[in-house]
mmCIF file of C-alpha atoms in Angstrom:
data_model
loop_
_atom_site.group_PDB
_atom_site.id
_atom_site.type_symbol
_atom_site.label_atom_id
_atom_site.label_comp_id
_atom_site.label_asym_id
_atom_site.label_seq_id
_atom_site.Cartn_x
_atom_site.Cartn_y
_atom_site.Cartn_z
ATOM 1 C CA MET A 1 61.494 114.215 69.812
ATOM 2 C CA ARG A 2 58.018 114.819 68.381
ATOM 3 C CA LEU A 3 57.052 117.216 71.147
ATOM 4 C CA TYR A 4 60.464 118.854 71.252
ATOM 5 C CA VAL A 5 60.457 119.550 67.517
ATOM 6 C CA SER A 6 56.745 120.406 67.236
ATOM 7 C CA LYS A 7 56.487 122.633 70.299
ATOM 8 C CA GLY A 8 60.025 123.624 71.209
ATOM 9 C CA ASP A 9 62.551 123.847 68.416
ATOM 10 C CA PRO A 10 61.326 123.313 64.839
ATOM 11 C CA THR A 11 64.889 123.687 63.556
ATOM 12 C CA GLN A 12 65.538 120.206 64.914
ATOM 13 C CA ALA A 13 63.204 118.537 62.396
ATOM 14 C CA GLU A 14 66.085 116.600 60.823
ATOM 15 C CA ALA A 15 67.123 115.194 64.214
ATOM 16 C CA GLY A 16 63.512 114.255 64.926
ATOM 17 C CA LEU A 17 63.205 112.602 61.530
ATOM 18 C CA ALA A 18 66.380 110.591 62.146
ATOM 19 C CA ALA A 19 65.124 109.486 65.574
ATOM 20 C CA TYR A 20 61.820 108.332 64.132
ATOM 21 C CA LYS A 21 63.535 106.475 61.278
ATOM 22 C CA ASP A 22 65.747 104.676 63.831
ATOM 23 C CA TYR A 23 62.661 103.743 65.855
ATOM 24 C CA LEU A 24 60.732 102.541 62.785
ATOM 25 C CA ALA A 25 63.668 100.335 61.800
ATOM 26 C CA VAL A 26 63.454 98.347 65.045
ATOM 27 C CA GLU A 27 59.742 98.459 65.927
ATOM 28 C CA MET A 28 58.103 95.122 65.193
ATOM 29 C CA ASP A 29 54.462 95.864 66.135
ATOM 30 C CA PRO A 30 52.639 96.981 62.945
ATOM 31 C CA ALA A 31 50.150 99.156 64.865
ATOM 32 C CA LYS A 32 52.902 100.973 66.773
ATOM 33 C CA LYS A 33 54.907 101.346 63.586
ATOM 34 C CA ALA A 34 51.931 102.869 61.723
ATOM 35 C CA LYS A 35 51.254 105.313 64.564
ATOM 36 C CA ALA A 36 54.906 106.324 64.727
ATOM 37 C CA GLN A 37 54.992 106.925 60.966
ATOM 38 C CA LEU A 38 51.941 109.172 61.250
ATOM 39 C CA ASP A 39 53.428 110.986 64.270
ATOM 40 C CA MET A 40 56.663 111.516 62.323
ATOM 41 C CA ALA A 41 54.818 113.067 59.386
ATOM 42 C CA GLN A 42 52.773 115.278 61.711
ATOM 43 C CA MET A 43 55.948 116.405 63.513
ATOM 44 C CA LEU A 44 57.423 117.453 60.176
ATOM 45 C CA LEU A 45 54.274 119.361 59.274
ATOM 46 C CA ASP A 46 54.186 121.071 62.674
ATOM 47 C CA SER A 47 57.803 122.129 62.304
ATOM 48 C CA GLY A 48 57.158 123.770 58.930
ATOM 49 C CA ALA A 49 58.846 121.087 56.816
ATOM 50 C CA ALA A 50 55.771 120.711 54.605
ATOM 51 C CA ASP A 51 57.559 119.027 51.676
ATOM 52 C CA LYS A 52 59.092 116.344 53.895
ATOM 53 C CA ALA A 53 55.782 115.894 55.713
ATOM 54 C CA LEU A 54 53.992 115.457 52.393
ATOM 55 C CA ALA A 55 56.414 112.714 51.360
ATOM 56 C CA GLU A 56 55.764 110.848 54.624
ATOM 57 C CA PHE A 57 51.975 111.272 54.401
ATOM 58 C CA LYS A 58 52.053 109.977 50.819
ATOM 59 C CA ALA A 59 54.104 106.971 51.961
ATOM 60 C CA ILE A 60 51.343 106.164 54.461
ATOM 61 C CA LEU A 61 48.650 106.662 51.817
ATOM 62 C CA ALA A 62 50.414 104.217 49.503
ATOM 63 C CA THR A 63 49.428 101.406 51.876
ATOM 64 C CA GLN A 64 46.425 103.011 53.618
ATOM 65 C CA PRO A 65 44.657 105.197 51.030
ATOM 66 C CA ASP A 66 41.640 105.815 53.262
ATOM 67 C CA SER A 67 43.601 106.936 56.324
ATOM 68 C CA PRO A 68 41.776 110.073 57.484
ATOM 69 C CA ASP A 69 44.840 111.453 59.277
ATOM 70 C CA ALA A 70 47.187 110.910 56.345
ATOM 71 C CA ASN A 71 44.726 112.465 53.874
ATOM 72 C CA LEU A 72 44.292 115.477 56.152
ATOM 73 C CA GLY A 73 48.040 115.793 56.636
ATOM 74 C CA ALA A 74 48.781 115.570 52.919
ATOM 75 C CA GLY A 75 46.124 118.175 52.169
ATOM 76 C CA LEU A 76 47.383 120.548 54.851
ATOM 77 C CA ALA A 77 51.007 120.107 53.759
ATOM 78 C CA LEU A 78 50.101 121.021 50.185
ATOM 79 C CA TYR A 79 47.922 123.943 51.302
ATOM 80 C CA ALA A 80 50.639 125.215 53.662
ATOM 81 C CA SER A 81 53.050 125.474 50.752
ATOM 82 C CA GLY A 82 51.085 128.497 49.542
ATOM 83 C CA GLU A 83 51.849 127.463 45.965
ATOM 84 C CA LYS A 84 48.719 127.830 43.834
ATOM 85 C CA GLU A 85 49.691 124.932 41.576
ATOM 86 C CA LYS A 86 49.471 122.610 44.606
ATOM 87 C CA PHE A 87 46.012 123.766 45.707
ATOM 88 C CA GLN A 88 44.147 121.307 43.448
ATOM 89 C CA GLU A 89 45.952 118.342 44.971
ATOM 90 C CA ALA A 90 45.417 119.814 48.447
ATOM 91 C CA ALA A 91 41.679 120.069 47.780
ATOM 92 C CA ASN A 92 41.590 116.471 46.566
ATOM 93 C CA TYR A 93 43.191 115.147 49.757
ATOM 94 C CA LEU A 94 41.092 117.369 52.008
ATOM 95 C CA GLN A 95 37.888 116.248 50.287
ATOM 96 C CA HIS A 96 38.885 112.598 50.692
ATOM 97 C CA PHE A 97 39.523 113.306 54.386
ATOM 98 C CA VAL A 98 36.035 114.819 54.711
ATOM 99 C CA ASP A 99 34.581 111.768 52.941
ATOM 100 C CA VAL A 100 36.287 109.125 55.119
ATOM 101 C CA ALA A 101 36.631 110.844 58.509
ATOM 102 C CA PRO A 102 33.922 110.269 61.102
ATOM 103 C CA ASP A 103 31.667 113.250 61.833
ATOM 104 C CA THR A 104 33.140 113.355 65.333
ATOM 105 C CA ASN A 105 36.600 114.235 63.993
ATOM 106 C CA PRO A 106 37.425 117.701 65.352
ATOM 107 C CA MET A 107 39.308 118.664 62.151
ATOM 108 C CA LYS A 108 36.428 117.958 59.788
ATOM 109 C CA ALA A 109 34.929 121.469 60.081
ATOM 110 C CA ASP A 110 38.356 123.051 59.504
ATOM 111 C CA ALA A 111 38.920 120.929 56.400
ATOM 112 C CA LYS A 112 35.508 121.956 55.050
ATOM 113 C CA ALA A 113 36.370 125.605 55.711
ATOM 114 C CA ILE A 114 39.663 125.292 53.804
ATOM 115 C CA LEU A 115 37.840 123.594 50.927
ATOM 116 C CA ALA A 116 35.296 126.429 50.832
ATOM 117 C CA GLU A 117 38.129 128.984 50.850
ATOM 118 C CA LEU A 118 39.891 127.204 47.987
ATOM 119 C CA LYS A 119 36.676 127.073 46.004
ATOM 120 C CA ASN A 120 35.771 130.725 46.600
ATOM 121 C CA THR A 121 39.165 132.394 46.228
ATOM 122 C CA GLU A 122 41.135 130.024 43.992
ATOM 123 C CA LYS A 123 38.228 128.456 42.048
ATOM 124 C CA VAL A 124 39.520 124.982 42.950
ATOM 125 C CA THR A 125 37.016 122.139 43.104
ATOM 126 C CA PRO A 126 38.090 118.776 44.544
ATOM 127 C CA GLU A 127 38.472 115.855 42.180
ATOM 128 C CA LYS A 128 38.270 112.220 43.128
ATOM 129 C CA ILE A 129 41.645 110.786 44.125
ATOM 130 C CA LYS A 130 42.764 108.052 41.778
ATOM 131 C CA PRO A 131 43.688 104.895 43.669
ATOM 132 C CA ALA A 132 47.236 103.661 43.379
ATOM 133 C CA PRO A 133 47.653 100.705 41.015
ATOM 134 C CA ARG A 134 47.425 97.419 42.853
ATOM 135 C CA LYS A 135 50.236 94.905 42.599
ATOM 136 C CA ARG A 136 49.298 91.504 41.290
ATOM 137 C CA PRO A 137 50.280 88.536 43.458
#
């Protein structure tokens, strides 16, 4: 479904989301589950469902705040909205991606370019992301 929705028919994002949710409900391997959750969020972003993608990327970041892919996805989803009031949050996520991603990541230069564009045209400077409150045992 990811490829079908991302490359073929973005109008089927809801069907793709449902398929991923069904898969996540039965997958027992934590690594496979985490990858599927990231793939689901990326599929939503690729299909133009930026708000839904953002919700999924934020769900990943709730448990993995330093995930480079989830930070990049959240930043791109916010930036893709085109809404100026979301650009500050987009810059924050993109900067965190730049900070935690390895230099070999092919998206690092693109993220830096978006950050420079936000700074130059929108006067937005990234702020440090506040960590989510930790639950006490």
